[in-house]
Amino acid sequence: MSDPADLQRAPTGDAGNKTSLQRGIAILRAIAAHGGSGVRLTDLARDLEMTPPTVHRLLKALVAEGMIDHDTQGKRYRLGLDLFVLAAQAGSCGTLRDLARPILLRLSATLRETVFLLVRNGFDAICLDRAEGPFPIRSFTGDIGGRVMLGIGQGSLTILAHLPEDEQQEVIRFNLPRMQGMGFLDEVYLRTAIAKVKAQGYASQHSGLLPGMSGVAVPVFDRQGRAVAALSIGTPTDRLTDERLTVVVDILRREAAGISRQLNPFDPALSRPGV
Amino acid sequence: MSDPADLQRAPTGDAGNKTSLQRGIAILRAIAAHGGSGVRLTDLARDLEMTPPTVHRLLKALVAEGMIDHDTQGKRYRLGLDLFVLAAQAGSCGTLRDLARPILLRLSATLRETVFLLVRNGFDAICLDRAEGPFPIRSFTGDIGGRVMLGIGQGSLTILAHLPEDEQQEVIRFNLPRMQGMGFLDEVYLRTAIAKVKAQGYASQHSGLLPGMSGVAVPVFDRQGRAVAALSIGTPTDRLTDERLTVVVDILRREAAGISRQLNPFDPALSRPGV
DNA sequence: CTCAATATTCCGCATGTTGGAATTTTTTGA
DNA sequence: TCAAAAAATTCCAACATGCGGAATATTGAG
């Protein structure tokens, strides 16, 4: 019944939560991981290995702040609207998201494809935004806020491929074990794919790992030339002919360059892989 | 230099933050309020009336949790991606947002208008989702996550109008003073508008408070018949003829009813106005 | 290069936090 | 419908953790 929430906590072997603030955030995470149906206090306490009174007090504080909603008849807790409001302003790290938004909309309209904006976050890529096309799409990233390991999917792969050498190695070393369970991706395959992406400057795959789906992605560079994001589309495989691919890549590249030009100097994606 | 952040803290005369968790959240709020350009520690300390060491420690915890990004050269703090990820799962309170998403998209496509989904939150309405139409739009709610006082704008007004009598009174009493500065809305006007909306079951305004913009909104009821949300469009005034209005209201109503039918029993928007 | 402003670390004090136990409320089962 | 079990909430004393003044390090300005 437990979800892939643990995978989200990537780096250091966490030496247990320390501050009560962190405990509170852990509660938020646990509630989020549990999904929209809400969690009961006892379950939270068990999952997080805290005592019920502690969880209760933290929950009370979170409810008071509107970060959590609490069924009035004292049953379930779920994420609150204030959290939503708060984070609506968060995605726009350096306004990347705001910058890209109109571009995504235009692209999805003109290409008639579903367009994704991914950014790096540690060892993962996160879907910052997404504009729906007319075709039903399956993707690794899922909806806005979704995350995938760096290397899985075209957009994510593009970011990985354009990372500085040492960071790239570190990510690969960290992610390969995580990919074991998925059973279709080995080191050779990954490194080959990376090399190819780096060489041609974009990632594409006809009939990829998701049956019937294809993807095309280009990197988005910041002013310092770091690949901070990827612009990508997902589409039914049969829609993506070779000629179309060429055109799509071209258009994506142009838009990515446009974004780069507007990007502020500070880097939107951060890494802190060692911390 | 300070933003309308204080307005977000609606209800009780806050007797100062108590728990450190709440202090931490206050910091998140302060950073959010400051916008994407980032805040310095000292400014946070001043704004929140905390000492620099306290702010620093809390920030450190928040950074460790990925809720905040910290320029490596030790300058500015901004909201982090993990917060974004966390809250991406929050908006779907009771899956209202997820339910409505495809409907918004369809509406914006068929009507060629910008469509909004608003929910109540205390004395405000929050923009849960928004699907762009082809026309440039100005709205009170702004983008996803934006908030307006209940009563301002057609969607927000619709929710207010359909509230239970006592809650409606309470909201009006609370919001009227807040509207003073805006200088175009008095009590008579507001009550008249509410009565009209309640009577016709939808809100509309040719040439509203935003020059050149018009809006149409219908309430979305939950299973208990409470108006928990509003579905609305914003459009250039000259686009909204009387005949078109009729049709639009009709379509919006139909879709709102569709959402209602699918709504879970628990109420997605919560009020706790007295707490 | 110096000085002022800001960020960060230190550390003793005390305040907020903690969890066992008690109490109230809700759910389960008969 | 009621009784028993489980969960939620409150209490409180022990104490760990967060607090802030002061010291230090770092950054930025002139």
Coordinates of C-alpha atoms (C1' of nucleotides) in Angstrom, one line a residue:
Chain A
M1 CA 0.0 0.0 0.0
S2 CA 3.0 2.2 0.3
D3 CA 3.8 4.4 -2.7
P4 CA 7.0 5.3 -4.5
A5 CA 7.5 8.1 -2.1
D6 CA 10.8 6.9 -0.8
L7 CA 12.3 7.1 -4.2
Q8 CA 11.8 10.8 -4.1
R9 CA 14.2 11.2 -1.3
A10 CA 17.3 10.8 -3.3
P11 CA 20.7 11.7 -1.9
T12 CA 22.3 11.2 1.5
G13 CA 21.4 8.3 3.7
D14 CA 19.1 10.5 5.7
A15 CA 20.1 10.4 9.3
G16 CA 16.5 10.8 10.4
N17 CA 14.6 14.0 10.5
K18 CA 15.8 16.5 13.0
T19 CA 14.0 19.7 13.4
S20 CA 10.3 19.8 13.9
L21 CA 10.0 21.8 10.8
Q22 CA 11.4 18.9 8.9
R23 CA 9.1 16.6 10.7
G24 CA 6.2 18.8 9.6
I25 CA 7.4 18.7 6.0
A26 CA 7.8 15.0 6.2
I27 CA 4.1 14.9 7.2
L28 CA 3.2 17.0 4.1
R29 CA 5.2 14.6 2.0
A30 CA 3.5 11.6 3.5
I31 CA 0.1 13.0 2.9
A32 CA 1.0 13.9 -0.7
A33 CA 2.4 10.4 -1.3
H34 CA -0.8 8.9 0.0
G35 CA -2.9 10.6 -2.7
G36 CA -6.1 12.5 -2.8
S37 CA -8.1 10.2 -0.6
G38 CA -6.7 11.5 2.6
V39 CA -4.8 9.9 5.4
R40 CA -5.7 9.1 9.0
L41 CA -3.5 10.3 11.9
T42 CA -2.7 6.8 13.0
D43 CA -1.4 5.8 9.6
L44 CA 0.8 8.8 9.4
A45 CA 2.2 8.1 12.8
R46 CA 3.0 4.5 11.8
D47 CA 4.5 5.4 8.4
L48 CA 6.6 8.2 9.8
E49 CA 7.5 6.4 13.0
M50 CA 6.3 9.2 15.2
T51 CA 3.9 9.0 18.1
P52 CA 0.3 10.0 17.6
P53 CA 0.5 13.0 19.9
T54 CA 3.4 14.4 18.0
V55 CA 1.8 13.9 14.6
H56 CA -1.4 15.4 16.0
R57 CA 0.3 18.6 17.1
L58 CA 2.2 19.0 13.9
L59 CA -1.0 18.4 11.9
K60 CA -2.7 21.0 14.0
A61 CA -0.1 23.6 13.2
L62 CA -0.3 22.7 9.5
V63 CA -4.0 22.9 9.5
A64 CA -3.8 26.3 11.2
E65 CA -1.6 27.4 8.4
G66 CA -4.0 26.1 5.8
M67 CA -1.4 23.7 4.4
I68 CA -3.6 20.8 5.2
D69 CA -7.4 20.3 5.2
H70 CA -9.0 18.3 7.9
D71 CA -12.3 16.6 7.6
T72 CA -14.4 18.3 10.2
Q73 CA -15.7 15.1 11.7
G74 CA -12.1 14.2 12.5
K75 CA -11.2 11.6 10.0
R76 CA -8.8 12.3 7.2
Y77 CA -6.1 14.8 6.4
R78 CA -5.3 15.9 2.9
L79 CA -3.2 18.6 1.3
G80 CA -4.7 22.0 1.6
L81 CA -5.3 24.8 -0.8
D82 CA -2.8 27.2 0.8
L83 CA 0.0 24.8 -0.1
F84 CA -1.3 24.8 -3.6
V85 CA -1.3 28.6 -3.7
L86 CA 2.1 28.8 -2.2
A87 CA 3.7 26.5 -4.7
A88 CA 1.9 28.0 -7.6
Q89 CA 4.6 30.6 -7.3
A90 CA 7.3 28.2 -6.7
G91 CA 7.6 26.5 -10.1
S92 CA 8.6 29.7 -11.7
C93 CA 12.2 29.4 -10.5
G94 CA 13.8 32.3 -12.2
T95 CA 10.5 32.7 -14.1
L96 CA 11.6 29.8 -16.4
R97 CA 8.1 28.4 -16.2
D98 CA 6.4 31.8 -16.8
L99 CA 8.7 32.4 -19.7
A100 CA 8.0 29.0 -21.2
R101 CA 4.3 28.9 -20.7
P102 CA 3.2 30.9 -23.7
I103 CA 5.7 29.0 -25.8
L104 CA 4.3 25.7 -24.7
L105 CA 0.9 26.8 -25.5
R106 CA 1.9 28.0 -28.9
L107 CA 3.8 24.9 -29.7
S108 CA 1.0 22.6 -28.7
A109 CA -1.4 24.6 -30.8
T110 CA 0.8 24.7 -33.9
L111 CA 2.3 21.2 -33.7
R112 CA -0.8 19.7 -32.3
E113 CA 1.3 17.7 -29.9
T114 CA 1.6 17.5 -26.2
V115 CA 4.5 19.6 -25.1
F116 CA 6.6 19.2 -21.9
L117 CA 8.9 21.4 -20.0
L118 CA 11.3 19.5 -17.8
V119 CA 13.9 20.7 -15.4
R120 CA 16.6 18.9 -13.5
N121 CA 16.2 18.3 -9.8
G122 CA 19.0 16.3 -8.2
F123 CA 19.0 13.0 -9.8
D124 CA 15.6 13.4 -11.4
A125 CA 13.8 15.5 -13.9
I126 CA 10.6 17.2 -13.0
C127 CA 7.8 18.2 -15.2
L128 CA 7.5 21.9 -14.7
D129 CA 4.7 22.4 -17.2
R130 CA 2.8 20.7 -19.9
A131 CA 0.5 21.8 -22.7
E132 CA -2.0 19.2 -24.0
G133 CA -2.2 18.3 -27.6
P134 CA -5.2 16.6 -29.2
F135 CA -3.7 13.1 -28.9
P136 CA -3.9 10.9 -25.8
I137 CA -0.4 10.5 -24.4
R138 CA 1.4 8.3 -22.0
S139 CA 4.6 9.6 -20.6
F140 CA 7.1 8.8 -17.8
T141 CA 6.9 12.3 -16.3
G142 CA 3.1 12.2 -16.1
D143 CA 1.4 15.5 -15.3
I144 CA 2.8 18.7 -13.9
G145 CA 4.9 18.0 -10.9
G146 CA 5.7 14.5 -11.9
R147 CA 9.2 13.2 -11.8
V148 CA 11.4 10.7 -13.5
M149 CA 15.0 9.5 -13.1
L150 CA 17.4 11.4 -15.3
G151 CA 17.9 9.2 -18.3
I152 CA 14.3 7.9 -18.6
G153 CA 12.4 9.4 -21.4
Q154 CA 13.6 11.7 -24.1
G155 CA 13.4 15.0 -22.2
S156 CA 15.1 13.6 -19.2
L157 CA 17.7 12.0 -21.3
T158 CA 18.5 15.2 -23.1
I159 CA 19.1 17.0 -19.8
L160 CA 21.4 14.2 -18.6
A161 CA 23.3 14.1 -21.9
H162 CA 24.1 17.8 -21.8
L163 CA 25.3 17.8 -18.1
P164 CA 28.9 18.5 -17.4
E165 CA 30.9 15.3 -17.6
D166 CA 31.5 14.8 -13.9
E167 CA 27.9 15.5 -12.9
Q168 CA 26.7 13.2 -15.6
Q169 CA 28.9 10.4 -14.3
E170 CA 27.6 10.9 -10.8
V171 CA 24.0 10.8 -11.9
I172 CA 24.5 7.7 -14.0
R173 CA 26.3 6.0 -11.1
F174 CA 23.4 6.9 -8.8
N175 CA 20.6 6.1 -11.2
L176 CA 21.7 2.8 -12.7
P177 CA 20.9 0.8 -9.6
R178 CA 17.6 2.5 -9.4
M179 CA 16.8 1.4 -12.9
Q180 CA 17.3 -2.3 -12.1
G181 CA 13.8 -3.0 -11.3
M182 CA 12.6 -1.6 -14.6
G183 CA 14.5 -4.3 -16.6
F184 CA 14.8 -2.7 -19.9
L185 CA 17.7 -0.3 -19.5
D186 CA 21.3 -1.3 -18.9
E187 CA 24.5 0.8 -18.7
V188 CA 25.6 0.2 -22.3
Y189 CA 22.2 1.2 -23.6
L190 CA 22.1 4.3 -21.5
R191 CA 25.6 5.4 -22.4
T192 CA 25.0 4.8 -26.1
A193 CA 21.9 6.8 -26.0
I194 CA 23.6 9.7 -24.2
A195 CA 26.4 9.8 -26.7
K196 CA 23.9 9.9 -29.5
V197 CA 21.9 12.7 -28.0
K198 CA 25.0 14.7 -27.3
A199 CA 26.2 14.2 -30.8
Q200 CA 23.0 15.2 -32.6
G201 CA 21.9 17.8 -30.0
Y202 CA 18.5 16.4 -29.4
A203 CA 16.9 13.2 -28.3
S204 CA 14.3 11.3 -30.3
Q205 CA 13.0 7.8 -30.2
H206 CA 10.5 6.1 -32.5
S207 CA 8.6 3.5 -30.6
G208 CA 10.3 4.1 -27.3
L209 CA 10.0 2.4 -24.0
L210 CA 6.3 3.2 -23.8
P211 CA 4.6 1.1 -26.4
G212 CA 3.2 3.2 -29.3
M213 CA 4.7 6.4 -27.9
S214 CA 7.5 8.5 -29.3
G215 CA 9.2 11.5 -28.0
V216 CA 11.5 14.3 -29.2
A217 CA 13.4 16.6 -26.9
V218 CA 15.9 19.5 -27.1
P219 CA 17.9 21.0 -24.3
V220 CA 17.3 24.5 -23.0
F221 CA 20.5 26.3 -22.0
D222 CA 20.9 29.1 -19.6
R223 CA 23.2 32.1 -20.1
Q224 CA 26.1 30.1 -18.8
G225 CA 25.5 27.4 -21.4
R226 CA 24.3 24.9 -18.8
A227 CA 21.4 22.7 -19.9
V228 CA 18.9 23.6 -17.2
A229 CA 15.8 22.2 -18.9
A230 CA 14.4 20.4 -21.8
L231 CA 11.6 21.1 -24.2
S232 CA 9.9 18.0 -25.5
I233 CA 6.9 16.5 -27.1
G234 CA 5.2 13.2 -26.7
T235 CA 3.2 11.8 -29.6
P236 CA 1.9 8.5 -31.0
T237 CA 4.7 6.8 -32.8
D238 CA 2.9 6.5 -36.2
R239 CA 2.5 10.3 -36.2
L240 CA 6.2 10.9 -36.1
T241 CA 7.6 10.4 -39.5
D242 CA 11.2 11.1 -40.3
E243 CA 10.4 14.3 -42.2
R244 CA 8.1 15.5 -39.4
L245 CA 10.8 14.7 -36.9
T246 CA 13.2 17.0 -38.7
V247 CA 10.8 19.8 -38.7
V248 CA 9.8 19.3 -35.1
V249 CA 13.3 19.3 -33.9
D250 CA 13.9 22.5 -35.8
I251 CA 11.0 24.2 -34.3
L252 CA 11.7 23.0 -30.8
R253 CA 15.3 24.2 -31.1
R254 CA 14.2 27.6 -32.2
E255 CA 11.9 28.0 -29.3
A256 CA 14.4 26.6 -26.8
A257 CA 16.9 29.2 -28.1
G258 CA 14.2 31.9 -27.5
I259 CA 13.8 30.8 -23.9
S260 CA 17.5 30.8 -23.4
R261 CA 17.8 34.3 -24.6
Q262 CA 15.3 35.5 -22.0
L263 CA 16.8 33.5 -19.1
N264 CA 18.0 35.3 -16.1
P265 CA 21.6 34.8 -15.1
F266 CA 21.0 32.7 -12.0
D267 CA 20.6 29.0 -12.5
P268 CA 17.0 27.7 -12.0
A269 CA 17.9 24.1 -11.5
L270 CA 20.1 23.3 -8.6
S271 CA 22.0 20.2 -7.9
R272 CA 23.6 19.9 -4.5
P273 CA 24.3 16.2 -5.3
G274 CA 26.9 15.9 -2.6
V275 CA 25.0 17.4 0.3
Chain B
M1 CA 8.4 47.1 -1.6
S2 CA 6.1 44.8 0.3
D3 CA 3.6 42.9 -1.5
P4 CA -0.1 42.0 -0.9
A5 CA 1.1 39.1 1.2
D6 CA -0.6 40.2 4.4
L7 CA -4.0 40.1 2.7
Q8 CA -3.6 36.4 2.3
R9 CA -3.7 35.9 6.0
A10 CA -7.3 36.4 6.4
P11 CA -9.0 35.3 9.6
T12 CA -8.1 35.6 13.2
G13 CA -6.0 38.4 14.6
D14 CA -3.0 36.2 14.6
A15 CA -1.5 36.1 18.0
G16 CA 1.9 35.7 16.5
N17 CA 3.3 32.5 15.1
K18 CA 3.9 29.9 17.7
T19 CA 5.5 26.7 16.6
S20 CA 8.7 26.6 14.7
L21 CA 6.8 24.8 12.0
Q22 CA 4.6 27.8 11.6
R23 CA 7.5 30.1 11.6
G24 CA 9.0 28.0 8.8
I25 CA 5.8 28.2 6.8
A26 CA 5.8 31.9 7.4
I27 CA 9.2 32.0 5.8
L28 CA 7.9 30.1 2.8
R29 CA 5.1 32.6 2.5
A30 CA 7.4 35.5 2.8
I31 CA 9.6 34.2 0.1
A32 CA 6.6 33.5 -2.1
A33 CA 5.3 36.9 -1.6
H34 CA 8.6 38.4 -2.6
G35 CA 8.4 36.9 -6.1
G36 CA 10.8 35.0 -8.2
S37 CA 13.8 37.3 -7.8
G38 CA 14.7 35.8 -4.4
V39 CA 15.0 37.3 -0.9
R40 CA 18.0 37.9 1.3
L41 CA 18.1 36.6 4.8
T42 CA 18.2 40.0 6.4
D43 CA 15.0 41.1 4.6
L44 CA 13.2 38.0 5.7
A45 CA 14.3 38.6 9.2
R46 CA 13.1 42.1 9.1
D47 CA 9.8 41.4 7.4
L48 CA 8.9 38.5 9.7
E49 CA 10.3 40.2 12.8
M50 CA 12.6 37.3 13.6
T51 CA 16.3 37.4 14.5
P52 CA 18.7 36.5 11.7
P53 CA 20.0 33.4 13.4
T54 CA 16.5 32.0 13.8
V55 CA 15.7 32.7 10.1
H56 CA 19.0 31.2 9.1
R57 CA 18.3 28.0 11.0
L58 CA 14.9 27.6 9.6
L59 CA 16.1 28.4 6.1
K60 CA 18.7 25.7 6.5
A61 CA 16.1 23.2 7.4
L62 CA 13.9 24.2 4.5
V63 CA 16.8 24.1 2.1
A64 CA 17.7 20.6 3.3
E65 CA 14.2 19.6 2.5
G66 CA 14.4 21.1 -1.0
M67 CA 11.5 23.5 -0.3
I68 CA 13.9 26.4 -0.9
D69 CA 16.7 27.0 -3.2
H70 CA 19.7 28.9 -2.0
D71 CA 22.2 30.6 -4.3
T72 CA 25.4 28.8 -3.7
Q73 CA 27.3 32.0 -3.2
G74 CA 25.1 32.6 -0.3
K75 CA 22.9 35.4 -1.5
R76 CA 19.3 34.9 -2.2
Y77 CA 16.6 32.3 -1.3
R78 CA 13.7 31.4 -3.5
L79 CA 11.1 28.7 -3.5
G80 CA 12.4 25.3 -4.4
L81 CA 11.2 22.6 -6.8
D82 CA 10.2 20.2 -4.1
L83 CA 7.6 22.6 -2.9
F84 CA 6.3 22.7 -6.4
V85 CA 6.2 19.0 -6.7
L86 CA 4.6 18.6 -3.4
A87 CA 1.8 21.0 -4.2
A88 CA 1.3 19.7 -7.7
Q89 CA -0.5 17.0 -5.9
A90 CA -2.3 19.4 -3.6
G91 CA -4.6 21.2 -5.9
S92 CA -6.6 18.1 -6.7
C93 CA -8.4 18.4 -3.4
G94 CA -10.9 15.6 -3.7
T95 CA -9.8 15.4 -7.3
L96 CA -12.0 18.3 -8.2
R97 CA -9.2 19.7 -10.2
D98 CA -8.5 16.5 -12.0
L99 CA -12.1 16.0 -12.8
A100 CA -12.4 19.5 -14.2
R101 CA -9.2 19.6 -16.1
P102 CA -10.4 17.8 -19.3
I103 CA -13.6 19.8 -19.2
L104 CA -11.7 23.1 -19.0
L105 CA -9.6 22.1 -22.0
R106 CA -12.7 21.1 -24.0
L107 CA -14.5 24.3 -23.1
S108 CA -11.6 26.5 -24.0
A109 CA -11.2 24.6 -27.3
T110 CA -14.9 24.7 -28.3
L111 CA -15.8 28.2 -27.0
R112 CA -12.4 29.6 -27.9
E113 CA -12.4 31.4 -24.6
T114 CA -10.2 31.4 -21.5
V115 CA -11.8 29.2 -18.9
F116 CA -11.3 29.4 -15.1
L117 CA -12.0 27.0 -12.3
L118 CA -12.3 28.8 -9.0
V119 CA -12.8 27.4 -5.5
R120 CA -13.6 29.1 -2.2
N121 CA -10.9 29.4 0.4
G122 CA -11.9 31.3 3.5
F123 CA -12.8 34.8 2.4
D124 CA -11.2 34.4 -1.0
A125 CA -11.6 32.5 -4.2
I126 CA -8.6 30.7 -5.6
C127 CA -7.9 29.9 -9.2
L128 CA -7.5 26.1 -9.2
D129 CA -7.0 25.8 -12.9
R130 CA -7.2 27.8 -16.1
A131 CA -7.3 26.9 -19.8
E132 CA -6.1 29.5 -22.2
G133 CA -8.2 30.7 -25.1
P134 CA -6.9 32.5 -28.1
F135 CA -7.7 36.0 -26.8
P136 CA -5.5 37.9 -24.4
I137 CA -7.2 38.2 -21.1
R138 CA -7.0 40.2 -18.0
S139 CA -8.5 38.8 -14.8
F140 CA -8.6 39.4 -11.1
T141 CA -7.7 35.9 -10.3
G142 CA -4.7 35.9 -12.5
D143 CA -3.0 32.6 -13.2
I144 CA -3.3 29.3 -11.4
G145 CA -2.9 29.8 -7.7
G146 CA -4.1 33.3 -7.8
R147 CA -6.6 34.6 -5.4
V148 CA -9.3 37.3 -5.2
M149 CA -11.7 38.4 -2.5
L150 CA -15.0 36.7 -2.7
G151 CA -17.2 39.0 -4.6
I152 CA -14.6 40.4 -7.0
G153 CA -15.1 39.1 -10.5
Q154 CA -17.8 36.9 -11.9
G155 CA -16.6 33.5 -10.8
S156 CA -15.8 34.7 -7.3
L157 CA -19.1 36.5 -7.1
T158 CA -21.0 33.4 -8.1
I159 CA -19.5 31.4 -5.3
L160 CA -20.3 34.1 -2.8
A161 CA -23.9 34.4 -4.1
H162 CA -24.6 30.8 -3.7
L163 CA -23.2 30.5 -0.2
P164 CA -25.5 29.7 2.7
E165 CA -27.0 32.9 4.0
D166 CA -25.0 33.1 7.2
E167 CA -21.7 32.4 5.7
Q168 CA -22.5 34.9 2.9
Q169 CA -23.1 37.6 5.5
E170 CA -19.9 36.8 7.3
V171 CA -17.9 37.0 4.1
I172 CA -19.5 40.3 3.1
R173 CA -18.9 41.8 6.5
F174 CA -15.3 40.7 6.4
N175 CA -14.6 41.7 2.8
L176 CA -16.3 45.0 2.5
P177 CA -13.6 46.8 4.5
R178 CA -11.0 45.1 2.4
M179 CA -12.6 46.5 -0.7
Q180 CA -12.4 50.1 0.5
G181 CA -9.1 50.8 -1.2
M182 CA -10.4 49.6 -4.6
G183 CA -13.0 52.4 -4.7
F184 CA -15.5 51.1 -7.1
L185 CA -17.5 48.7 -5.0
D186 CA -19.8 49.6 -2.2
E187 CA -22.2 47.5 -0.2
V188 CA -25.3 48.3 -2.1
Y189 CA -23.6 47.4 -5.4
L190 CA -22.4 44.2 -4.0
R191 CA -25.6 43.1 -2.5
T192 CA -27.5 44.0 -5.6
A193 CA -25.1 42.0 -7.7
I194 CA -25.4 39.0 -5.4
A195 CA -29.2 39.1 -5.5
K196 CA -29.1 39.2 -9.3
V197 CA -26.7 36.3 -9.5
K198 CA -28.7 34.2 -7.1
A199 CA -31.8 34.9 -9.1
Q200 CA -30.6 34.0 -12.5
G201 CA -28.2 31.3 -11.3
Y202 CA -25.2 32.7 -13.1
A203 CA -23.0 35.8 -13.1
S204 CA -22.3 37.8 -16.1
Q205 CA -21.1 41.3 -16.8
H206 CA -20.6 43.1 -20.0
S207 CA -17.8 45.6 -19.6
G208 CA -17.0 44.8 -16.0
L209 CA -14.5 46.3 -13.6
L210 CA -11.7 45.5 -15.9
P211 CA -11.9 47.7 -18.9
G212 CA -12.8 45.9 -22.0
M213 CA -13.2 42.6 -20.3
S214 CA -16.3 40.6 -19.6
G215 CA -17.0 37.4 -17.7
V216 CA -19.6 34.7 -17.3
A217 CA -19.7 32.3 -14.4
V218 CA -21.8 29.4 -13.1
P219 CA -21.6 27.7 -9.8
V220 CA -20.5 24.1 -9.3
F221 CA -22.4 22.3 -6.6
D222 CA -21.2 19.3 -4.7
R223 CA -23.4 16.4 -3.7
Q224 CA -24.8 18.2 -0.7
G225 CA -25.8 21.1 -2.9
R226 CA -23.1 23.5 -1.6
A227 CA -21.5 25.8 -4.2
V228 CA -17.9 24.7 -3.8
A229 CA -16.6 26.1 -7.0
A230 CA -17.3 28.2 -10.1
L231 CA -16.7 27.6 -13.7
S232 CA -16.2 30.8 -15.6
I233 CA -14.8 32.4 -18.8
G234 CA -13.2 35.7 -19.3
T235 CA -13.4 37.3 -22.7
P236 CA -13.1 40.7 -24.5
T237 CA -16.4 42.5 -24.0
D238 CA -17.2 43.0 -27.7
R239 CA -17.0 39.2 -28.1
L240 CA -19.8 38.6 -25.7
T241 CA -23.1 39.4 -27.4
D242 CA -26.4 38.7 -25.8
E243 CA -27.1 35.6 -27.9
R244 CA -23.6 34.3 -27.3
L245 CA -24.0 34.9 -23.5
T246 CA -27.1 32.7 -23.5
V247 CA -25.4 29.9 -25.3
V248 CA -22.3 30.2 -23.1
V249 CA -24.2 30.1 -19.9
D250 CA -26.0 27.0 -21.2
I251 CA -22.9 25.2 -22.0
L252 CA -21.2 26.1 -18.8
R253 CA -24.2 25.0 -16.8
R254 CA -24.2 21.6 -18.5
E255 CA -20.5 21.1 -17.8
A256 CA -20.9 22.3 -14.2
A257 CA -23.6 19.8 -13.7
G258 CA -21.4 17.1 -15.2
I259 CA -18.7 17.9 -12.6
S260 CA -21.2 17.9 -9.8
R261 CA -22.3 14.4 -10.8
Q262 CA -18.8 13.1 -10.4
L263 CA -18.0 14.9 -7.2
N264 CA -17.0 12.8 -4.2
P265 CA -19.1 13.2 -1.1
F266 CA -16.5 15.0 0.9
D267 CA -16.3 18.7 0.4
P268 CA -13.2 19.9 -1.5
A269 CA -13.4 23.5 -0.4
L270 CA -13.4 24.1 3.3
S271 CA -14.2 27.2 5.1
R272 CA -13.4 27.3 8.8
P273 CA -14.2 31.0 8.8
G274 CA -14.6 31.2 12.6
V275 CA -11.3 29.5 13.5
Chain C
dC1 C1' 42.4 48.2 0.6
dT2 C1' 39.3 49.5 4.4
dC3 C1' 35.0 49.8 6.3
dA4 C1' 30.1 48.6 6.5
dA5 C1' 26.6 45.4 5.8
dT6 C1' 25.3 40.9 5.7
dA7 C1' 25.7 35.9 6.4
dT8 C1' 26.9 32.2 9.5
dT9 C1' 28.5 30.0 13.8
dC10 C1' 28.6 29.6 18.9
dC11 C1' 26.5 28.6 23.1
dG12 C1' 23.9 29.0 27.6
dC13 C1' 19.2 29.6 28.8
dA14 C1' 14.4 28.6 28.6
dT15 C1' 10.6 27.6 25.8
dG16 C1' 8.5 24.7 22.8
dT17 C1' 8.5 19.9 21.9
dT18 C1' 8.0 15.2 23.3
dG19 C1' 5.6 10.8 24.4
dG20 C1' 3.3 8.0 28.1
dA21 C1' -0.9 7.9 30.1
dA22 C1' -5.7 9.5 30.5
dT23 C1' -9.9 11.0 28.2
dT24 C1' -13.0 11.6 24.6
dT25 C1' -14.8 10.4 20.2
dT26 C1' -15.6 7.3 16.4
dT27 C1' -15.9 2.8 14.4
dT28 C1' -16.6 -2.0 14.5
dG29 C1' -19.2 -6.0 15.4
dA30 C1' -22.8 -8.5 17.4
Chain D
dT1 C1' -29.2 -0.7 19.6
dC2 C1' -25.5 -1.3 22.6
dA3 C1' -20.8 -2.7 24.1
dA4 C1' -16.0 -3.3 23.0
dA5 C1' -12.1 -1.8 20.3
dA6 C1' -9.7 1.6 17.9
dA7 C1' -8.6 6.0 16.9
dA8 C1' -8.4 10.9 18.0
dT9 C1' -7.4 14.3 21.2
dT10 C1' -5.9 16.4 25.6
dC11 C1' -2.7 16.6 29.7
dC12 C1' 1.5 17.1 31.7
dA13 C1' 6.2 16.6 33.5
dA14 C1' 10.9 15.8 31.7
dC15 C1' 13.9 17.5 28.6
dA16 C1' 15.7 18.2 24.1
dT17 C1' 15.5 21.7 20.8
dG18 C1' 15.0 26.0 19.1
dC19 C1' 16.0 30.7 20.6
dG20 C1' 18.7 35.0 20.2
dG21 C1' 22.7 37.9 21.9
dA22 C1' 27.2 38.2 20.8
dA23 C1' 31.3 36.7 18.2
dT24 C1' 33.1 35.6 13.7
dA25 C1' 33.4 35.1 8.8
dT26 C1' 32.1 36.7 4.5
dT27 C1' 30.6 39.7 1.1
dG28 C1' 30.0 44.2 -1.1
dA29 C1' 30.9 49.2 -1.5
dG30 C1' 33.6 53.2 -1.8

